Short mmCIF file of C-alpha atoms in Angstrom, two decimals:
data_model
loop_
_atom_site.label_atom_id
_atom_site.label_comp_id
_atom_site.label_asym_id
_atom_site.label_seq_id
_atom_site.Cartn_x
_atom_site.Cartn_y
_atom_site.Cartn_z
CA MET A 1 54.62 40.68 46.99
CA THR A 2 56.28 37.32 47.38
CA SER A 3 54.94 34.66 44.86
CA LYS A 4 53.34 32.78 47.91
CA LYS A 5 51.64 35.77 49.15
CA GLU A 6 50.53 36.77 45.73
CA GLY A 7 49.14 33.18 45.32
CA GLN A 8 47.14 33.53 48.43
CA PHE A 9 45.99 36.94 47.53
CA PHE A 10 44.82 35.77 44.11
CA ASP A 11 43.05 32.57 45.76
CA ARG A 12 41.18 34.98 48.03
CA LEU A 13 40.29 37.39 45.26
CA ARG A 14 39.00 34.35 43.17
CA GLY A 15 36.86 33.36 46.14
CA VAL A 16 35.35 36.64 46.50
CA THR A 17 34.60 36.85 42.73
CA GLU A 18 32.93 33.47 42.77
CA ASP A 19 30.85 34.42 45.85
CA ALA A 20 29.78 37.59 44.06
CA GLY A 21 28.17 35.40 41.42
CA ALA A 22 30.73 35.54 38.73
CA THR A 23 30.02 33.31 35.70
CA PRO A 24 32.39 30.36 34.85
CA GLU A 25 33.44 32.34 31.95
CA THR A 26 34.62 35.21 34.04
CA LEU A 27 36.37 32.85 36.48
CA GLN A 28 38.31 31.32 33.47
CA ILE A 29 39.37 34.80 32.39
CA PHE A 30 40.50 35.50 35.81
CA ASP A 31 42.55 32.26 36.02
CA GLU A 32 44.06 33.12 32.63
CA ALA A 33 45.06 36.52 33.75
CA VAL A 34 46.55 35.18 37.05
CA SER A 35 48.49 32.44 35.32
CA ARG A 36 49.99 34.94 32.81
CA ARG A 37 50.73 37.26 35.67
CA ARG A 38 52.66 34.44 37.36
CA PHE A 39 54.54 33.62 34.24
CA MET A 40 55.70 37.13 33.63
CA GLY A 41 56.61 37.28 37.35
CA ASN A 42 58.76 34.28 36.95
CA MET A 43 60.34 35.82 33.85
CA GLY A 44 61.18 38.96 35.75
CA VAL A 45 58.94 41.64 34.45
CA GLY A 46 61.28 44.24 35.88
CA GLY A 47 62.63 44.78 32.46
CA ALA A 48 65.99 42.84 32.27
CA ALA A 49 64.51 39.79 30.60
CA LEU A 50 62.48 41.84 28.21
CA THR A 51 65.40 43.90 27.39
CA LEU A 52 67.26 40.81 26.48
CA PHE A 53 64.41 40.03 24.12
CA GLY A 54 65.18 43.32 22.47
CA PHE A 55 62.30 45.44 23.64
CA GLY A 56 63.00 49.09 24.37
CA ALA A 57 62.20 51.38 27.09
CA GLY A 58 58.65 51.43 28.30
CA THR A 59 58.25 47.74 27.64
CA ASP A 60 57.63 46.98 31.38
CA ALA A 61 54.69 49.26 31.27
CA ALA A 62 53.36 47.98 28.06
CA MET A 63 53.67 44.35 29.23
CA ARG A 64 51.95 45.03 32.43
CA GLY A 65 49.19 46.51 30.40
CA LEU A 66 49.08 43.43 28.28
CA PHE A 67 49.28 40.81 31.11
CA GLY A 68 47.81 42.69 33.96
CA ARG A 69 44.84 44.76 33.60
CA GLY A 70 44.24 43.93 29.96
CA LEU A 71 42.83 40.53 30.80
CA ILE A 72 41.23 41.26 34.02
CA PRO A 73 37.45 41.55 33.83
CA ALA A 74 36.25 45.21 33.33
CA ALA A 75 34.52 45.26 36.76
CA TRP A 76 37.78 44.74 38.53
CA ALA A 77 39.71 47.35 36.59
CA ASP A 78 38.05 50.17 38.39
CA GLU A 79 38.77 53.84 37.45
CA SER A 80 41.28 54.50 40.06
CA ASP A 81 43.49 51.81 38.41
CA ALA A 82 43.12 53.18 34.94
CA LEU A 83 46.78 54.22 35.15
CA ALA A 84 48.07 51.04 36.54
CA GLU A 85 49.65 49.96 33.33
CA ASP A 86 51.97 52.88 33.04
CA ALA A 87 54.05 53.82 35.99
CA GLN A 88 55.28 57.05 34.51
CA SER A 89 51.76 58.37 33.67
CA ARG A 90 50.62 57.51 37.21
CA ALA A 91 53.50 59.44 38.59
CA ALA A 92 52.77 62.38 36.41
CA TRP A 93 49.10 62.21 37.51
CA GLN A 94 50.11 62.23 41.23
CA GLN A 95 52.67 64.95 40.68
CA ALA A 96 49.92 67.16 39.07
CA GLY A 97 47.56 66.29 41.98
CA LYS A 98 44.95 65.16 39.61
CA ASP A 99 41.40 64.50 40.99
CA SER A 100 40.46 61.13 39.66
CA ASP A 101 36.78 61.70 40.45
CA ALA A 102 36.73 64.84 38.21
CA LEU A 103 38.50 63.27 35.24
CA LEU A 104 37.77 60.50 32.84
CA VAL A 105 41.05 58.71 31.79
CA HIS A 106 40.76 57.67 28.04
CA ASN A 107 44.35 56.13 27.92
CA ALA A 108 47.31 55.68 30.25
CA ARG A 109 49.71 55.55 27.44
CA PRO A 110 49.83 58.34 26.01
CA LEU A 111 48.05 59.89 28.96
CA ASN A 112 44.79 61.30 27.99
CA ALA A 113 42.01 62.44 30.29
CA GLU A 114 38.98 64.77 30.10
CA THR A 115 37.00 66.62 32.73
CA HIS A 116 33.44 65.50 33.50
CA ALA A 117 31.11 68.16 32.53
CA HIS A 118 29.66 68.29 35.99
CA ALA A 119 33.15 68.79 37.28
CA MET A 120 33.86 71.88 35.23
CA ALA A 121 31.83 74.38 37.19
CA ASP A 122 34.96 76.32 38.49
CA GLU A 123 35.32 79.65 36.66
CA ILE A 124 39.15 79.18 36.78
CA THR A 125 40.00 75.43 36.25
CA PRO A 126 42.15 74.16 39.00
CA ASN A 127 45.22 72.14 38.19
CA SER A 128 43.63 69.08 39.66
CA LYS A 129 40.78 69.08 37.19
CA HIS A 130 42.31 70.45 33.97
CA PHE A 131 42.17 67.95 31.20
CA VAL A 132 45.35 66.18 29.90
CA ARG A 133 46.04 65.51 26.38
CA ASN A 134 49.34 63.94 24.96
CA ASN A 135 50.30 62.66 21.69
CA ASP A 136 53.51 61.37 23.07
CA LEU A 137 55.02 60.74 26.53
CA ILE A 138 55.56 62.91 29.49
CA PRO A 139 59.34 63.72 30.23
CA GLN A 140 60.69 62.38 33.49
CA LYS A 141 62.47 65.63 34.20
CA ALA A 142 59.09 67.25 34.14
CA ILE A 143 57.70 64.59 36.60
CA ASP A 144 60.80 65.31 38.81
CA GLN A 145 60.07 69.03 38.50
CA ASP A 146 63.73 69.37 37.43
CA PRO A 147 64.33 72.47 35.24
CA SER A 148 68.15 72.05 34.91
CA GLY A 149 69.50 72.31 31.48
CA TRP A 150 66.23 73.83 30.23
CA SER A 151 66.43 76.66 27.59
CA LEU A 152 64.33 78.04 24.85
CA THR A 153 65.80 78.49 21.41
CA ILE A 154 64.45 80.95 18.83
CA ASP A 155 65.79 80.34 15.31
CA GLY A 156 64.82 80.32 11.72
CA GLU A 157 63.63 83.53 10.12
CA VAL A 158 65.23 85.74 12.82
CA HIS A 159 68.08 88.20 12.62
CA ASN A 160 69.67 86.72 15.63
CA GLU A 161 69.29 83.27 16.86
CA ILE A 162 68.75 83.35 20.64
CA GLU A 163 68.63 80.94 23.61
CA ILE A 164 66.77 82.06 26.81
CA THR A 165 67.21 80.37 30.20
CA LEU A 166 64.34 79.91 32.68
CA ASP A 167 65.77 82.69 34.86
CA GLU A 168 65.99 85.02 31.92
CA LEU A 169 62.36 84.15 30.95
CA LYS A 170 61.10 84.84 34.32
CA SER A 171 62.97 88.16 34.55
CA MET A 172 61.17 89.49 31.51
CA ASP A 173 57.76 91.41 31.86
CA SER A 174 55.13 88.75 32.34
CA LYS A 175 51.39 88.81 32.69
CA ASP A 176 48.54 86.66 34.41
CA LEU A 177 45.94 85.74 31.86
CA VAL A 178 42.96 83.37 32.24
CA LEU A 179 43.04 81.47 28.98
CA SER A 180 41.06 78.49 27.66
CA ILE A 181 42.91 75.78 26.06
CA GLU A 182 40.86 73.18 24.14
CA CYS A 183 41.83 70.11 22.21
CA GLY A 184 40.98 70.22 18.54
CA GLY A 185 39.08 66.88 18.95
CA ASN A 186 36.97 67.95 21.94
CA GLY A 187 33.46 66.79 21.00
CA ARG A 188 34.43 63.99 18.74
CA ALA A 189 32.29 61.54 20.71
CA ASN A 190 29.32 63.49 19.32
CA PHE A 191 30.08 62.73 15.75
CA ASP A 192 28.21 60.10 13.70
CA PRO A 193 29.77 58.01 12.51
CA GLN A 194 32.65 58.20 15.14
CA PRO A 195 35.81 59.56 13.39
CA ARG A 196 39.34 58.23 14.26
CA GLY A 197 40.79 59.48 17.39
CA ASN A 198 40.14 59.76 21.22
CA PRO A 199 36.37 60.01 21.81
CA TRP A 200 36.36 63.25 23.73
CA ASP A 201 32.98 64.28 24.97
CA ARG A 202 32.77 67.80 26.32
CA GLY A 203 35.58 67.99 28.80
CA ALA A 204 38.89 68.41 26.69
CA ILE A 205 38.90 72.09 27.68
CA GLY A 206 40.32 73.96 30.65
CA ASN A 207 40.37 77.62 31.53
CA ALA A 208 43.35 78.10 34.06
CA LYS A 209 45.30 81.19 34.94
CA TRP A 210 48.60 81.21 33.16
CA THR A 211 51.66 83.40 33.91
CA GLY A 212 54.05 83.99 31.12
CA VAL A 213 55.83 86.34 28.71
CA PRO A 214 54.11 87.38 25.42
CA LEU A 215 55.76 85.29 22.66
CA LYS A 216 55.87 88.57 20.71
CA ASP A 217 58.35 90.08 23.21
CA ILE A 218 60.63 87.00 22.84
CA LEU A 219 60.46 86.91 19.13
CA GLU A 220 61.31 90.66 18.87
CA ARG A 221 64.36 90.05 21.03
CA ALA A 222 65.54 87.67 18.32
CA GLY A 223 64.35 90.17 15.60
CA VAL A 224 61.66 88.82 13.30
CA LYS A 225 62.57 88.91 9.58
CA ASP A 226 60.07 90.03 7.02
CA SER A 227 60.20 86.53 5.50
CA ALA A 228 58.71 84.86 8.63
CA VAL A 229 55.18 83.82 7.97
CA TYR A 230 54.73 80.81 10.29
CA THR A 231 56.04 79.25 13.56
CA ALA A 232 57.14 75.75 14.31
CA HIS A 233 56.98 74.56 17.89
CA TYR A 234 59.15 71.83 19.60
CA GLY A 235 59.49 70.27 22.94
CA TYR A 236 61.59 67.97 24.86
CA GLU A 237 59.02 65.16 25.29
CA PRO A 238 59.91 61.54 24.52
CA ILE A 239 58.38 60.47 21.25
CA LEU A 240 56.03 57.33 21.16
CA GLY A 241 56.99 55.07 18.28
CA ASP A 242 59.43 55.67 15.51
CA ARG A 243 58.20 58.93 14.22
CA ALA A 244 59.01 62.61 13.82
CA PRO A 245 58.56 64.76 16.86
CA PHE A 246 55.06 66.31 17.22
CA SER A 247 55.28 69.83 16.04
CA ARG A 248 52.56 72.25 15.24
CA GLY A 249 52.72 76.02 14.36
CA VAL A 250 50.58 79.10 13.77
CA PRO A 251 50.67 81.98 11.48
CA MET A 252 52.91 84.95 12.56
CA GLU A 253 49.77 87.01 13.22
CA LYS A 254 48.49 84.68 15.83
CA ALA A 255 52.01 84.23 17.23
CA MET A 256 52.38 87.98 17.70
CA GLU A 257 48.89 88.33 19.28
CA GLU A 258 49.36 89.71 22.92
CA HIS A 259 47.51 86.79 24.50
CA THR A 260 49.95 84.14 22.98
CA ILE A 261 52.28 83.60 25.79
CA VAL A 262 55.22 81.49 26.84
CA ALA A 263 53.99 80.36 30.15
CA PHE A 264 55.99 79.22 33.30
CA ALA A 265 53.24 79.13 35.85
CA MET A 266 49.67 77.63 35.97
CA ASN A 267 47.29 78.97 38.65
CA GLY A 268 50.26 80.41 40.43
CA GLU A 269 52.37 77.22 40.63
CA ASP A 270 55.06 75.75 38.66
CA ILE A 271 53.46 74.04 35.70
CA PRO A 272 52.72 70.38 36.46
CA ALA A 273 54.41 67.64 34.51
CA THR A 274 51.17 66.83 32.72
CA HIS A 275 50.87 70.54 31.56
CA GLY A 276 54.30 71.13 30.28
CA PHE A 277 57.02 71.81 32.97
CA PRO A 278 58.83 73.99 33.09
CA VAL A 279 57.53 76.12 30.17
CA ARG A 280 54.85 75.68 27.64
CA LEU A 281 53.16 77.82 24.87
CA VAL A 282 49.54 78.98 25.38
CA VAL A 283 47.87 79.89 22.15
CA PRO A 284 44.35 80.63 23.33
CA GLY A 285 41.37 80.00 21.19
CA TRP A 286 43.19 77.76 18.88
CA TYR A 287 43.38 73.79 18.84
CA GLY A 288 45.30 72.98 22.02
CA SER A 289 48.02 71.23 19.96
CA CYS A 290 49.26 74.79 19.08
CA SER A 291 50.13 75.25 22.84
CA HIS A 292 53.18 73.01 22.83
CA LYS A 293 54.08 71.62 26.31
CA TRP A 294 57.59 71.11 27.41
CA LEU A 295 58.48 73.85 24.88
CA ASN A 296 62.27 74.32 24.14
CA LYS A 297 62.45 75.56 20.51
CA ILE A 298 60.40 77.87 18.20
CA THR A 299 61.49 78.12 14.67
CA LEU A 300 60.25 80.84 12.36
CA ARG A 301 59.53 79.74 8.87
CA ASP A 302 59.01 81.28 5.59
CA GLN A 303 56.17 79.08 4.69
CA GLU A 304 53.39 77.03 6.47
CA HIS A 305 54.78 74.48 8.88
CA ASP A 306 55.04 70.78 7.89
CA GLY A 307 55.67 69.16 11.16
CA ARG A 308 53.79 66.04 12.47
CA GLY A 309 50.39 67.35 13.14
CA MET A 310 50.29 69.88 10.22
CA THR A 311 49.96 67.59 7.20
CA GLY A 312 47.63 64.89 5.88
CA TYR A 313 44.52 64.82 7.94
CA SER A 314 45.82 65.52 11.38
CA TYR A 315 44.41 68.71 12.82
CA ARG A 316 43.05 69.56 9.33
CA MET A 317 39.62 70.30 8.17
CA PRO A 318 38.09 69.86 4.72
CA LYS A 319 37.81 72.94 2.59
CA TYR A 320 34.16 72.24 1.90
CA PRO A 321 31.48 70.35 3.82
CA VAL A 322 31.63 66.61 3.46
CA ALA A 323 29.06 63.90 3.91
CA PRO A 324 29.40 61.86 7.21
CA GLY A 325 31.95 59.20 6.61
CA GLU A 326 33.46 60.65 3.48
CA ARG A 327 37.10 61.26 3.28
CA PRO A 328 37.92 63.95 0.71
CA PRO A 329 41.41 63.98 -0.96
CA GLU A 330 44.37 65.11 0.92
CA GLU A 331 44.74 68.26 -1.22
CA ASP A 332 41.32 69.28 -0.11
CA MET A 333 42.29 69.69 3.43
CA LYS A 334 43.56 72.72 5.15
CA VAL A 335 45.08 73.46 8.54
CA GLY A 336 42.60 73.81 11.41
CA GLY A 337 42.92 76.53 13.91
CA PRO A 338 40.53 78.85 15.75
CA TRP A 339 37.86 77.32 17.77
CA LEU A 340 34.07 77.79 17.00
CA ILE A 341 31.34 79.28 19.36
CA LYS A 342 30.66 76.64 21.96
CA SER A 343 29.25 75.97 25.45
CA VAL A 344 29.11 73.41 28.15
CA ILE A 345 26.45 72.80 30.88
CA THR A 346 28.25 72.10 34.11
CA GLY A 347 25.07 71.60 36.06
CA PRO A 348 22.69 69.97 36.70
CA LYS A 349 24.55 66.73 36.12
CA LYS A 350 23.00 64.55 33.31
CA ASP A 351 20.28 62.18 34.35
CA THR A 352 19.44 64.27 37.46
CA GLY A 353 15.98 63.45 38.94
CA LEU A 354 13.87 66.45 39.69
CA GLU A 355 10.54 67.04 41.59
CA ARG A 356 7.64 68.79 39.94
CA GLY A 357 7.88 72.53 40.38
CA GLU A 358 11.41 72.31 41.89
CA THR A 359 13.83 75.14 41.01
CA VAL A 360 17.05 74.09 39.36
CA LYS A 361 19.81 76.39 38.43
CA VAL A 362 21.43 75.66 35.08
CA THR A 363 25.18 76.60 35.05
CA GLY A 364 27.86 76.52 32.47
CA HIS A 365 30.43 78.25 30.36
CA ALA A 366 30.68 79.71 26.84
CA TRP A 367 33.69 80.64 24.69
CA ALA A 368 34.19 81.75 21.11
CA GLY A 369 37.64 81.14 19.71
CA GLU A 370 38.76 84.40 18.23
CA ASP A 371 35.30 85.99 18.75
CA GLU A 372 33.40 87.06 21.77
CA VAL A 373 30.39 85.35 23.48
CA ALA A 374 27.42 87.51 23.11
CA GLU A 375 24.47 85.41 24.25
CA VAL A 376 23.62 81.93 25.63
CA TRP A 377 20.28 80.43 25.19
CA ILE A 378 18.54 77.56 26.90
CA SER A 379 15.71 75.23 25.84
CA THR A 380 13.96 72.55 27.63
CA ASP A 381 11.63 71.46 24.97
CA PHE A 382 14.07 70.17 22.15
CA GLY A 383 14.77 73.67 20.72
CA LEU A 384 11.15 74.68 20.14
CA ASN A 385 11.44 77.60 22.59
CA TRP A 386 14.61 79.28 23.81
CA GLU A 387 15.16 81.53 26.88
CA LYS A 388 18.21 83.69 27.39
CA ALA A 389 20.56 82.79 30.21
CA ASP A 390 22.41 85.42 32.42
CA LEU A 391 25.92 86.00 31.40
CA LYS A 392 28.43 86.79 33.96
CA GLY A 393 30.51 88.79 31.53
CA PRO A 394 32.54 90.27 30.09
CA PRO A 395 35.36 87.80 30.69
CA VAL A 396 38.37 88.80 32.75
CA ASN A 397 40.31 88.95 29.54
CA LYS A 398 39.93 87.87 26.01
CA TYR A 399 39.93 84.14 25.43
CA ALA A 400 38.76 83.37 28.97
CA TRP A 401 35.35 81.48 28.95
CA VAL A 402 32.17 83.32 30.26
CA HIS A 403 29.99 81.82 32.96
CA PHE A 404 26.25 81.61 32.42
CA GLU A 405 23.37 80.75 34.71
CA LYS A 406 19.57 80.29 34.34
CA GLU A 407 16.98 79.15 36.88
CA LEU A 408 14.39 76.74 35.56
CA SER A 409 11.44 74.87 36.99
CA PHE A 410 9.47 72.06 35.47
CA PRO A 411 5.71 72.24 36.14
CA ASN A 412 4.98 68.79 34.71
CA ARG A 413 6.42 65.31 35.08
CA GLY A 414 8.34 63.66 32.33
CA TYR A 415 11.63 63.34 30.47
CA TYR A 416 13.32 66.66 29.57
CA GLU A 417 16.56 67.74 28.06
CA ILE A 418 18.25 71.00 28.91
CA TRP A 419 19.95 72.45 25.88
CA ALA A 420 22.55 75.27 25.85
CA ARG A 421 23.20 77.25 22.62
CA ALA A 422 25.69 80.10 22.63
CA VAL A 423 25.93 82.96 20.09
CA ASP A 424 29.04 85.05 19.27
CA ASP A 425 29.33 88.70 18.51
CA LYS A 426 29.21 87.84 14.72
CA GLY A 427 25.89 86.02 15.07
CA ASN A 428 27.42 82.61 14.79
CA THR A 429 25.71 79.88 16.89
CA GLN A 430 25.99 76.27 17.62
CA PRO A 431 24.41 73.52 15.46
CA MET A 432 21.90 71.08 16.64
CA VAL A 433 23.42 68.29 14.51
CA GLN A 434 27.16 67.87 14.54
CA PRO A 435 28.60 68.71 10.92
CA TRP A 436 31.03 65.91 10.13
CA ASN A 437 34.68 65.79 9.10
CA PRO A 438 37.20 62.94 8.68
CA ARG A 439 38.99 63.43 12.11
CA GLY A 440 36.35 64.86 14.14
CA TYR A 441 37.59 68.46 14.86
CA ASP A 442 35.59 71.56 15.56
CA GLY A 443 32.96 69.66 17.54
CA ASN A 444 30.48 72.22 18.81
CA VAL A 445 27.02 70.68 18.64
CA VAL A 446 24.77 71.90 21.45
CA HIS A 447 25.22 70.27 24.78
CA ARG A 448 22.18 68.38 26.01
CA ILE A 449 21.50 67.30 29.57
CA PRO A 450 18.71 64.80 30.20
CA VAL A 451 16.73 65.13 33.25
CA THR A 452 13.63 63.39 34.71
CA VAL A 453 10.83 65.10 36.54
CA ALA A 454 8.87 62.89 38.96
CA ALA A 455 5.05 62.95 39.20
CA MET B 1 67.03 46.79 13.97
CA LYS B 2 67.48 44.70 17.20
CA ARG B 3 64.02 45.61 18.52
CA VAL B 4 62.26 44.33 15.38
CA PHE B 5 64.42 41.26 15.05
CA PHE B 6 63.51 39.71 18.38
CA LEU B 7 59.82 40.48 18.52
CA PRO B 8 58.68 37.22 16.67
CA LEU B 9 60.68 35.29 19.38
CA VAL B 10 58.70 36.88 22.22
CA ALA B 11 55.44 36.60 20.57
CA MET B 12 56.02 32.96 19.92
CA THR B 13 57.04 32.21 23.58
CA LEU B 14 54.01 33.91 24.82
CA GLY B 15 51.63 32.53 22.21
CA VAL B 16 52.61 28.94 23.01
CA PHE B 17 52.06 29.50 26.67
CA ALA B 18 48.78 31.27 26.38
CA ALA B 19 46.89 29.39 23.68
CA PRO B 20 45.56 26.29 25.40
CA ALA B 21 43.58 28.20 28.20
CA PHE B 22 41.32 29.62 25.47
CA ALA B 23 40.15 26.20 24.48
CA ASP B 24 36.47 26.91 25.13
CA THR B 25 36.31 30.01 22.94
CA ASP B 26 36.71 30.61 19.24
CA ASP B 27 40.45 30.05 18.66
CA GLU B 28 40.56 32.02 15.58
CA ILE B 29 39.05 35.12 17.41
CA GLN B 30 41.49 34.70 20.35
CA ALA B 31 44.46 34.39 18.05
CA LYS B 32 43.39 37.62 16.32
CA LYS B 33 42.71 39.25 19.73
CA GLN B 34 46.14 38.26 20.85
CA LEU B 35 47.85 39.54 17.73
CA PHE B 36 46.13 42.94 18.42
CA GLU B 37 47.12 43.00 22.01
CA GLN B 38 50.60 41.85 21.64
CA ASN B 39 51.54 44.17 18.89
CA CYS B 40 49.57 47.27 19.59
CA ALA B 41 50.31 47.30 23.35
CA ALA B 42 54.05 47.44 22.41
CA CYS B 43 53.56 51.25 22.11
CA HIS B 44 50.35 52.38 23.57
CA SER B 45 47.42 51.51 25.75
CA LEU B 46 44.95 49.20 24.08
CA THR B 47 42.20 51.74 24.94
CA VAL B 48 43.63 53.98 22.33
CA ALA B 49 42.15 51.37 19.85
CA THR B 50 39.34 49.91 21.88
CA ASN B 51 37.66 53.30 22.68
CA GLN B 52 37.14 53.83 18.90
CA ASN B 53 34.53 52.38 16.64
CA LEU B 54 35.50 52.51 12.95
CA ASN B 55 34.71 50.80 9.70
CA ARG B 56 37.30 48.67 7.87
CA ALA B 57 38.51 51.58 5.69
CA ASP B 58 39.34 53.61 8.67
CA TRP B 59 40.94 50.77 10.69
CA ASN B 60 43.15 50.16 7.58
CA TRP B 61 43.90 53.96 7.52
CA VAL B 62 44.98 53.72 11.26
CA LEU B 63 47.24 50.69 10.44
CA ASP B 64 48.74 52.57 7.56
CA ASP B 65 49.61 55.27 10.02
CA MET B 66 51.01 52.85 12.61
CA GLU B 67 53.24 51.31 9.96
CA ASP B 68 54.64 54.73 9.28
CA TYR B 69 54.95 55.13 13.03
CA GLY B 70 57.25 52.09 13.45
CA LEU B 71 55.00 49.14 13.36
CA THR B 72 57.17 47.49 10.84
CA TRP B 73 57.22 43.86 11.74
CA LEU B 74 53.76 42.57 10.80
CA THR B 75 53.23 40.37 7.93
CA ASP B 76 50.30 41.27 5.58
CA GLU B 77 48.44 38.39 6.94
CA GLN B 78 48.92 39.39 10.61
CA ARG B 79 47.85 43.00 9.71
CA GLU B 80 44.70 41.65 8.10
CA GLN B 81 43.94 39.63 11.18
CA ILE B 82 44.28 42.64 13.47
CA VAL B 83 42.09 44.65 11.19
CA ASP B 84 39.45 41.95 11.16
CA TYR B 85 39.56 41.82 14.97
CA LEU B 86 39.12 45.53 15.21
CA VAL B 87 36.32 45.81 12.68
CA ALA B 88 34.52 42.78 14.30
CA ASN B 89 34.84 44.19 17.96
CA HIS B 90 35.35 47.88 17.57
CA GLY B 91 33.72 48.61 14.43
CA TYR B 92 30.30 49.19 12.73
CA GLY B 93 30.89 47.33 9.36
CA GLU B 94 32.90 47.01 6.38
#
């Protein structure tokens, strides 16, 4: 836009805002945002000027975040514009064909978005609705879907260090598996007090069909030494800030488990940029951070991994239950891993209004980390009474979630909550109150859907 | 480090330009808000912070980590002002 046209645009926008009954305070904020935007425009926000000032790559996006959307009243910064501040994230979003109505964007940079519970009904999560979690940035080559130069190195405690090309990987025996990947912090929003980190509610889980080669087969090509006890995963993503690359790992037993795969396709397509093109790990049932995206190296270690995401309090749980808000000493923390028994209600949508006697079908999914879902129970009276839901089981393969359904009707008017509580094959169930830990992992409190029944 | 060296210059330039328009509001709060926005948005979306709700100890814990991650240019006073702002606007107490 030329500055004259832009000026007219903002003047018109200001008029509309004023007509809509904006307060003088809002108009002042608007004027402030516009004047800053014009100032930055004159400076040449395209990057050259800022580079002269010594800022590095990404400054343009950060500055637009700062002087664009950041100061525009919230009502203007609508959901579809949530990625406006980061051109690369927006490009990755579009490349993946993401459905902005199905997803809630937590941050543009790094890109983090979860699926709304009511948008999770698919038994196999389509790429367009799969949650996105990033600690760092998305590689441009992934957005361009350019696999040139990619290879996977296996080194460390192996007999022969190997490097596998994409063609070699695809020529190995592969399998299709429906696997849930769930962020370790999914459910953090339900902790009280709120711990550090993104406030994921229920939707940082997806259950897509992945095509890949068992990691075991690849490691065996390199020859696993007896001294190997742990993996360390690395990718080619650009790192945010001045810090070590994000790198988590798993014990050898999990690495050699047949459902742990090096995946090159998601739901039958090349993996979208947001999910790790061209190749990612899928370590189902464990914190999603084990399933490294843009994977290019796995190092076998003779001790537990100590990469970023393995030490301190990151992806770590207290060795004993702690009081809400309490931070135990670092030595009392241990690496988190397998997920607990859990369920989500995908319908009805929260705050649905019903008629007396109307039948409503409760739908959802349950999953159980390393275990199996045995039962799902539904309550509409705050847990006094529970009725068993119908399970569409068993899952297509281990680690896929299981779909459940239950028809309900409400004979009387009033406010109700539909609760779902899954039970695994060992008898573990979900808590009514969320146990607390310092960084908000393992959140699996029962999901509650409020509904109102009219008189 | 070139990047670090030039940051105060930019902050100063922008600060001088922006300050007068906030005359009707609490200048001190606005200054703290500006410090938060200018420094934290250098790397990540402000929502990474503003979506959270933490007490002072936890916000200080976050700032400790950010310093480890490259936020090396803040003075102690600036850091405290950012924490003040976050505790007041995205916190639940001391």
